[in-house]
Amino acid sequence: MKTLHVVACLFALPGLLCAQADSHPKERPLVLAHVAVIDTTGAAPPKDMTVVITGDLITELGPAKQVKIPKGARVVDATGKFLIPGLWDMHVHLSWTRGSALPVLVANGVTGVRDMGGRLGEIDEWRTKIAAGLLVGPRIVRPGPQLNGQKFNPYQLVTGNPDETRGVVRALKEVGVDFIKIHRRLPRDSYFAAIDEAKRQGLWLVGHIPMTVTPEEASDAGQATIEHTETLFEGTFSAALKDQKLWSDAIRLWRPAEGEKLFARFVKNHTVVTPTLAGWHWFIEFSDPSLPPDPRSRYVAASMKKAFPRPSKTSADELTELKQRFAEFCEVVRGMNRSGVTLMAGSDAAGPRVPGFSLHDELDMQVQCGLTPMQALQAATLIPARVLNKTDDFGTIETGKVADLVLLDANPLDDIRNTQRIWAVIVDGKLLRRGDLDALLREAEQIASRN
């Protein structure tokens, strides 16, 4: 198998990353011994556990004293380590990060992503090569193009009137997309046609709330996930304001009564929200000329840096307003969590936003805005598995599930920032140690400089 893997790497297209060939055949069981297991069910993590991985599945899990290590297994002493399920970033734009982002995601323990609008052919090519072992990257679910009423970027598709919109949804179903993604300029009648047709076709619809649709209407209509905290306020809420500078004050007044009513509606309708706090916080720092560039931007494709240059000047008043809005968005997330709204983790990695690392920023932001560390972990593991209807394979650490796992040097339940202290990542049963992950980052940096 090692020979076949090396040959595949030799014949891969230039610029593709191949997983480092392991000297042990895939069929040889991998054992993580004496590890603390955080299965993300909410239960207290048992210590001194042993996890047996055979092929790409977890085949045994239990106290170290009770689990019999298979003969010939490769044993990793994980004493003092903490095991969590592989992370999912549920809001990325891969066509806007370029292929150099794929290994960066894996190096950060992101073993799955939900792309939220890009070039379908390009993304499917990456999916095929990842599945074949020719490319290191996460599992990908994707909608193809974003549906919108106007075209603002090459990855959006103007749907037309309601009948035409239904035709677009049927066509996307025919080409095999995983779901439908809509943007905020989709006309009201076309939006309701899209969500109705998506249901008929067995697809779920996600995205922004269109400008002429209220959050209550979107939830009642059955929009599966609402993306970005700010989308709650960009349309009908914003239109009612005479002065856009009053956003923060208006949200502050809205939260205690109207906000609580909306959050109860979300709970009743099982509407999931992806806050993408990290994206907004990134924009504040990106816009502040007094701050140095993010050193992690070396993993951002050169073409994206060129396409989205850093603002040369942002006034103090503008920065103050951005920070005040972020503070209000944080309180909105706190209120949603307190009310029982299901929250999911997504970084909105696109353009100059740093892939992979930004999901950890999102988890940190969510904890700062009221979630417990366990809830934040669930937002990137268990909740994505439920939303994607993939709980048989992903989301928790149990026998029979796919071995997508992250091994940490410290307990993320003590400090969520410990998700960044990655000792190893296991993808589809394959072990990538810290040295392997660092090698992925070095090669990704080189590719990013050329992309």
C-alpha positions as semicolon CSV with decimal commas, in nm:
position;residue;x (nm);y (nm);z (nm)
1;M;0,000;0,000;0,000
2;K;0,288;0,234;0,078
3;T;0,425;0,177;-0,277
4;L;0,087;0,251;-0,432
5;H;0,058;0,568;-0,226
6;V;0,401;0,692;-0,332
7;V;0,328;0,619;-0,699
8;A;0,001;0,809;-0,671
9;C;0,187;1,105;-0,523
10;L;0,446;1,101;-0,800
11;F;0,179;1,122;-1,066
12;A;-0,035;1,384;-0,889
13;L;-0,077;1,718;-1,061
14;P;0,181;1,987;-0,972
15;G;0,089;2,183;-0,662
16;L;-0,109;1,898;-0,502
17;L;-0,020;1,780;-0,155
18;C;0,003;1,407;-0,091
19;A;-0,037;1,264;0,255
20;Q;0,291;1,147;0,395
21;A;0,308;0,775;0,335
22;D;0,282;0,588;0,662
23;S;0,524;0,301;0,703
24;H;0,241;0,090;0,842
25;P;-0,033;-0,053;0,620
26;K;-0,376;0,095;0,671
27;E;-0,512;-0,245;0,774
28;R;-0,277;-0,262;1,073
29;P;-0,483;-0,150;1,374
30;L;-0,394;0,182;1,533
31;V;-0,428;0,203;1,910
32;L;-0,443;0,520;2,119
33;A;-0,361;0,405;2,470
34;H;-0,425;0,578;2,805
35;V;-0,607;0,877;2,653
36;A;-0,882;1,098;2,799
37;V;-1,182;1,085;2,565
38;I;-1,405;1,390;2,519
39;D;-1,682;1,234;2,314
40;T;-1,885;1,563;2,296
41;T;-2,206;1,398;2,419
42;G;-2,180;1,620;2,726
43;A;-2,066;1,341;2,954
44;A;-1,763;1,388;3,177
45;P;-1,456;1,270;2,985
46;P;-1,325;0,937;3,113
47;K;-0,949;0,915;3,152
48;D;-0,713;0,625;3,084
49;M;-0,912;0,499;2,788
50;T;-0,792;0,296;2,494
51;V;-0,925;0,350;2,141
52;V;-0,870;0,089;1,870
53;I;-0,891;0,199;1,506
54;T;-0,909;-0,060;1,231
55;G;-0,905;0,074;0,879
56;D;-1,107;0,394;0,889
57;L;-1,334;0,301;1,181
58;I;-1,324;0,306;1,558
59;T;-1,362;-0,063;1,640
60;E;-1,315;-0,067;2,016
61;L;-1,329;0,185;2,295
62;G;-1,306;0,135;2,667
63;P;-1,099;0,154;2,985
64;A;-0,735;0,071;2,920
65;K;-0,743;-0,220;3,164
66;Q;-1,031;-0,383;2,979
67;V;-0,941;-0,334;2,612
68;K;-0,728;-0,604;2,458
69;I;-0,476;-0,457;2,216
70;P;-0,487;-0,643;1,882
71;K;-0,181;-0,840;1,786
72;G;0,054;-0,642;1,561
73;A;-0,123;-0,314;1,631
74;R;0,057;0,017;1,616
75;V;0,031;0,156;1,969
76;V;0,053;0,528;2,045
77;D;0,099;0,616;2,411
78;A;-0,147;0,902;2,458
79;T;-0,098;0,948;2,830
80;G;-0,185;1,305;2,924
81;K;-0,355;1,367;2,588
82;F;-0,720;1,453;2,516
83;L;-0,911;1,306;2,223
84;I;-1,196;1,494;2,052
85;P;-1,388;1,422;1,731
86;G;-1,258;1,580;1,412
87;L;-1,380;1,939;1,379
88;W;-1,619;2,065;1,112
89;D;-1,607;2,422;0,983
90;M;-1,965;2,472;0,869
91;H;-1,913;2,794;0,674
92;V;-1,623;2,819;0,430
93;H;-1,581;2,929;0,069
94;L;-1,316;2,704;-0,081
95;S;-1,314;2,868;-0,424
96;W;-1,230;3,192;-0,242
97;T;-0,953;3,036;-0,035
98;R;-0,801;2,832;-0,319
99;G;-0,665;2,479;-0,288
100;S;-0,381;2,579;-0,059
101;A;-0,640;2,600;0,220
102;L;-0,713;2,228;0,217
103;P;-0,400;2,105;0,399
104;V;-0,417;2,403;0,636
105;L;-0,763;2,291;0,742
106;V;-0,644;1,938;0,815
107;A;-0,338;2,065;1,003
108;N;-0,583;2,250;1,229
109;G;-0,789;1,940;1,300
110;V;-1,067;2,042;1,061
111;T;-1,159;1,710;0,904
112;G;-1,483;1,827;0,744
113;V;-1,622;2,148;0,594
114;R;-1,949;2,278;0,456
115;D;-1,864;2,489;0,155
116;M;-2,115;2,773;0,122
117;G;-2,088;2,863;-0,243
118;G;-1,818;2,816;-0,502
119;R;-1,727;2,665;-0,837
120;L;-1,887;2,321;-0,833
121;G;-1,650;2,157;-1,082
122;E;-1,342;2,279;-0,897
123;I;-1,469;2,168;-0,558
124;D;-1,576;1,828;-0,689
125;E;-1,231;1,776;-0,837
126;W;-1,082;1,841;-0,494
127;R;-1,333;1,602;-0,336
128;T;-1,241;1,328;-0,579
129;K;-0,867;1,368;-0,523
130;I;-0,908;1,381;-0,145
131;A;-1,111;1,061;-0,153
132;A;-0,849;0,896;-0,374
133;G;-0,566;0,994;-0,140
134;L;-0,402;1,223;-0,397
135;L;-0,471;1,536;-0,197
136;V;-0,475;1,614;0,174
137;G;-0,797;1,785;0,264
138;P;-1,118;1,763;0,466
139;R;-1,447;1,601;0,374
140;I;-1,657;1,851;0,179
141;V;-2,030;1,903;0,142
142;R;-2,128;2,172;-0,109
143;P;-2,420;2,356;-0,275
144;G;-2,249;2,467;-0,594
145;P;-2,332;2,834;-0,668
146;Q;-2,510;3,071;-0,432
147;L;-2,857;3,168;-0,552
148;N;-2,916;3,542;-0,558
149;G;-3,123;3,813;-0,720
150;Q;-2,813;3,993;-0,846
151;K;-2,467;3,863;-0,926
152;F;-2,194;4,015;-0,710
153;N;-1,924;3,753;-0,761
154;P;-1,845;3,465;-1,000
155;Y;-1,988;3,207;-0,760
156;Q;-2,341;3,347;-0,756
157;L;-2,626;3,252;-0,988
158;V;-2,918;3,485;-1,062
159;T;-3,230;3,272;-1,039
160;G;-3,494;3,491;-1,203
161;N;-3,867;3,479;-1,128
162;P;-4,025;3,214;-0,903
163;D;-4,082;2,962;-1,182
164;E;-3,726;3,005;-1,307
165;T;-3,599;2,973;-0,951
166;R;-3,777;2,640;-0,915
167;G;-3,608;2,526;-1,235
168;V;-3,267;2,624;-1,100
169;V;-3,327;2,425;-0,781
170;R;-3,434;2,120;-0,984
171;A;-3,125;2,154;-1,204
172;L;-2,896;2,171;-0,900
173;K;-3,066;1,862;-0,761
174;E;-2,997;1,687;-1,092
175;V;-2,624;1,763;-1,079
176;G;-2,605;1,628;-0,724
177;V;-2,556;1,923;-0,489
178;D;-2,588;1,851;-0,118
179;F;-2,811;2,150;-0,035
180;I;-2,922;2,492;-0,162
181;K;-2,750;2,815;-0,052
182;I;-2,922;3,151;-0,093
183;H;-2,795;3,507;-0,055
184;R;-2,957;3,824;0,070
185;R;-3,063;3,982;-0,262
186;L;-3,290;3,694;-0,362
187;P;-3,637;3,846;-0,425
188;R;-3,906;3,759;-0,175
189;D;-4,127;3,556;-0,410
190;S;-3,828;3,370;-0,553
191;Y;-3,705;3,292;-0,201
192;F;-4,028;3,122;-0,103
193;A;-4,034;2,939;-0,437
194;A;-3,675;2,820;-0,376
195;I;-3,743;2,690;-0,027
196;D;-4,061;2,515;-0,136
197;E;-3,892;2,351;-0,436
198;A;-3,594;2,251;-0,224
199;K;-3,830;2,064;0,009
200;R;-3,994;1,893;-0,289
201;Q;-3,651;1,783;-0,410
202;G;-3,540;1,657;-0,069
203;L;-3,282;1,934;-0,025
204;W;-3,242;2,169;0,268
205;L;-3,201;2,542;0,211
206;V;-2,954;2,755;0,405
207;G;-2,793;3,097;0,391
208;H;-2,859;3,463;0,450
209;I;-3,205;3,600;0,519
210;P;-3,314;3,792;0,206
211;M;-3,353;4,165;0,253
212;T;-3,732;4,160;0,212
213;V;-3,792;3,856;0,434
214;T;-3,809;3,872;0,813
215;P;-3,614;3,627;1,029
216;E;-3,947;3,499;1,163
217;E;-4,068;3,425;0,810
218;A;-3,746;3,248;0,718
219;S;-3,767;3,030;1,027
220;D;-4,136;2,951;0,976
221;A;-4,070;2,864;0,611
222;G;-3,821;2,601;0,718
223;Q;-3,482;2,751;0,635
224;A;-3,253;2,491;0,788
225;T;-2,966;2,716;0,894
226;I;-2,931;3,092;0,913
227;E;-2,580;3,220;0,845
228;H;-2,412;3,517;1,018
229;T;-2,550;3,699;1,321
230;E;-2,566;4,020;1,123
231;T;-2,813;3,875;0,871
232;L;-3,083;3,913;1,136
233;F;-3,045;4,290;1,104
234;E;-2,941;4,360;0,745
235;G;-3,285;4,351;0,583
236;T;-3,618;4,452;0,727
237;F;-3,460;4,555;1,060
238;S;-3,207;4,786;0,895
239;A;-3,465;4,926;0,653
240;A;-3,666;5,056;0,947
241;L;-3,375;5,261;1,081
242;K;-3,347;5,622;0,973
243;D;-2,979;5,640;1,065
244;Q;-2,762;5,335;0,993
245;K;-2,517;5,454;1,258
246;L;-2,781;5,362;1,516
247;W;-2,751;4,988;1,446
248;S;-2,585;4,911;1,777
249;D;-2,832;5,112;1,983
250;A;-3,126;4,960;1,797
251;I;-3,003;4,604;1,853
252;R;-2,949;4,679;2,220
253;L;-3,312;4,791;2,252
254;W;-3,436;4,497;2,042
255;R;-3,269;4,220;2,239
256;P;-3,471;4,203;2,565
257;A;-3,820;4,165;2,416
258;E;-3,823;4,118;2,040
259;G;-3,500;3,922;2,045
260;E;-3,628;3,675;2,301
261;K;-3,945;3,623;2,094
262;L;-3,740;3,551;1,782
263;F;-3,512;3,311;1,967
264;A;-3,815;3,121;2,099
265;R;-3,936;3,097;1,739
266;F;-3,603;2,952;1,632
267;V;-3,621;2,692;1,910
268;K;-3,978;2,596;1,817
269;N;-3,889;2,562;1,447
270;H;-3,553;2,389;1,512
271;T;-3,377;2,667;1,321
272;V;-2,999;2,642;1,348
273;V;-2,782;2,955;1,349
274;T;-2,416;2,980;1,244
275;P;-2,299;3,305;1,410
276;T;-1,961;3,341;1,226
277;L;-1,836;3,579;1,496
278;A;-1,476;3,524;1,392
279;G;-1,544;3,668;1,049
280;W;-1,671;3,996;1,192
281;H;-1,390;4,017;1,447
282;W;-1,138;3,948;1,170
283;F;-1,283;4,237;0,968
284;I;-1,234;4,475;1,260
285;E;-0,867;4,383;1,294
286;F;-0,817;4,377;0,918
287;S;-0,958;4,732;0,897
288;D;-0,748;4,872;1,181
289;P;-0,432;5,029;1,033
290;S;-0,268;5,040;1,377
291;L;-0,253;4,659;1,395
292;P;0,019;4,455;1,223
293;P;-0,084;4,199;0,960
294;D;-0,189;3,860;1,092
295;P;0,123;3,639;1,070
296;R;-0,102;3,346;0,980
297;S;-0,186;3,522;0,655
298;R;0,112;3,343;0,503
299;Y;-0,131;3,055;0,450
300;V;-0,367;3,275;0,247
301;A;-0,341;3,243;-0,130
302;A;-0,150;3,530;-0,292
303;S;-0,433;3,585;-0,541
304;M;-0,678;3,640;-0,255
305;K;-0,451;3,892;-0,085
306;K;-0,429;4,081;-0,412
307;A;-0,804;4,066;-0,473
308;F;-0,887;4,185;-0,121
309;P;-0,622;4,443;-0,017
310;R;-0,617;4,568;0,337
311;P;-0,783;4,911;0,377
312;S;-0,522;5,183;0,393
313;K;-0,735;5,408;0,612
314;T;-1,024;5,351;0,849
315;S;-1,143;5,631;1,074
316;A;-1,157;5,600;1,448
317;D;-1,536;5,651;1,436
318;E;-1,576;5,368;1,187
319;L;-1,368;5,133;1,401
320;T;-1,568;5,228;1,708
321;E;-1,894;5,148;1,529
322;L;-1,760;4,813;1,408
323;K;-1,656;4,722;1,763
324;Q;-1,990;4,830;1,906
325;R;-2,173;4,615;1,653
326;F;-1,955;4,319;1,736
327;A;-2,030;4,365;2,105
328;E;-2,401;4,360;2,026
329;F;-2,366;4,054;1,803
330;C;-2,190;3,885;2,093
331;E;-2,483;3,962;2,321
332;V;-2,725;3,832;2,058
333;V;-2,534;3,503;2,051
334;R;-2,537;3,496;2,430
335;G;-2,914;3,543;2,424
336;M;-2,968;3,275;2,160
337;N;-2,762;3,026;2,355
338;R;-2,944;3,109;2,679
339;S;-3,276;3,057;2,500
340;G;-3,174;2,718;2,366
341;V;-3,117;2,806;2,001
342;T;-2,894;2,549;1,831
343;L;-2,567;2,718;1,736
344;M;-2,307;2,586;1,494
345;A;-1,944;2,675;1,431
346;G;-1,838;2,834;1,103
347;S;-1,551;3,069;1,029
348;D;-1,664;3,221;0,698
349;A;-1,311;3,156;0,571
350;A;-1,285;3,323;0,231
351;G;-1,059;3,565;0,050
352;P;-0,793;3,695;0,290
353;R;-0,945;3,525;0,599
354;V;-0,708;3,257;0,726
355;P;-0,848;2,905;0,680
356;G;-0,831;2,645;0,955
357;F;-0,697;2,870;1,228
358;S;-1,010;3,084;1,204
359;L;-1,233;2,798;1,319
360;H;-1,041;2,794;1,648
361;D;-1,092;3,170;1,665
362;E;-1,466;3,106;1,623
363;L;-1,473;2,855;1,909
364;D;-1,292;3,106;2,130
365;M;-1,538;3,382;2,031
366;Q;-1,836;3,160;2,102
367;V;-1,710;3,089;2,454
368;Q;-1,647;3,460;2,508
369;C;-2,008;3,517;2,402
370;G;-2,168;3,278;2,648
371;L;-2,121;2,919;2,532
372;T;-1,948;2,671;2,757
373;P;-1,638;2,499;2,615
374;M;-1,843;2,180;2,574
375;Q;-2,113;2,368;2,381
376;A;-1,849;2,525;2,156
377;L;-1,697;2,182;2,088
378;Q;-2,041;2,045;2,008
379;A;-2,097;2,337;1,769
380;A;-1,806;2,203;1,560
381;T;-1,870;1,829;1,603
382;L;-2,204;1,693;1,721
383;I;-2,426;1,971;1,582
384;P;-2,275;1,957;1,229
385;A;-2,326;1,580;1,227
386;R;-2,691;1,628;1,320
387;V;-2,746;1,904;1,065
388;L;-2,584;1,694;0,792
389;N;-2,773;1,382;0,902
390;K;-2,442;1,203;0,949
391;T;-2,456;1,106;1,316
392;D;-2,399;0,739;1,227
393;D;-2,049;0,829;1,114
394;F;-1,940;1,156;1,275
395;G;-1,991;1,396;1,564
396;T;-1,896;1,183;1,864
397;I;-1,635;0,923;1,957
398;E;-1,802;0,582;1,955
399;T;-1,736;0,236;1,818
400;G;-1,844;0,203;1,457
401;K;-1,787;0,569;1,373
402;V;-1,536;0,704;1,124
403;A;-1,194;0,765;1,276
404;D;-1,170;1,141;1,218
405;L;-1,015;1,255;1,545
406;V;-0,793;1,522;1,701
407;L;-0,545;1,450;1,979
408;L;-0,473;1,749;2,201
409;D;-0,197;1,828;2,450
410;A;-0,438;1,993;2,695
411;N;-0,802;1,979;2,797
412;P;-1,028;2,208;2,588
413;L;-1,296;2,190;2,857
414;D;-1,060;2,380;3,086
415;D;-0,980;2,637;2,816
416;I;-1,133;2,622;2,468
417;R;-0,812;2,765;2,327
418;N;-0,657;2,427;2,397
419;T;-0,817;2,305;2,073
420;Q;-0,520;2,482;1,913
421;R;-0,270;2,262;2,100
422;I;-0,284;1,981;1,848
423;W;-0,052;1,685;1,899
424;A;-0,192;1,473;1,615
425;V;-0,481;1,450;1,372
426;I;-0,636;1,125;1,255
427;V;-0,814;1,147;0,920
428;D;-1,003;0,845;0,794
429;G;-0,794;0,628;1,026
430;K;-0,460;0,772;0,914
431;L;-0,236;0,919;1,184
432;L;-0,070;1,254;1,119
433;R;0,164;1,349;1,403
434;R;0,277;1,701;1,486
435;G;0,574;1,673;1,252
436;D;0,346;1,566;0,968
437;L;0,110;1,857;1,037
438;D;0,395;2,107;1,041
439;A;0,513;1,968;0,708
440;L;0,165;2,021;0,566
441;L;0,170;2,383;0,683
442;R;0,513;2,446;0,528
443;E;0,407;2,304;0,195
444;A;0,074;2,488;0,208
445;E;0,260;2,814;0,264
446;Q;0,464;2,750;-0,047
447;I;0,155;2,671;-0,254
448;A;-0,028;2,976;-0,118
449;S;0,256;3,197;-0,238
450;R;0,196;3,068;-0,592
451;N;-0,184;3,042;-0,589
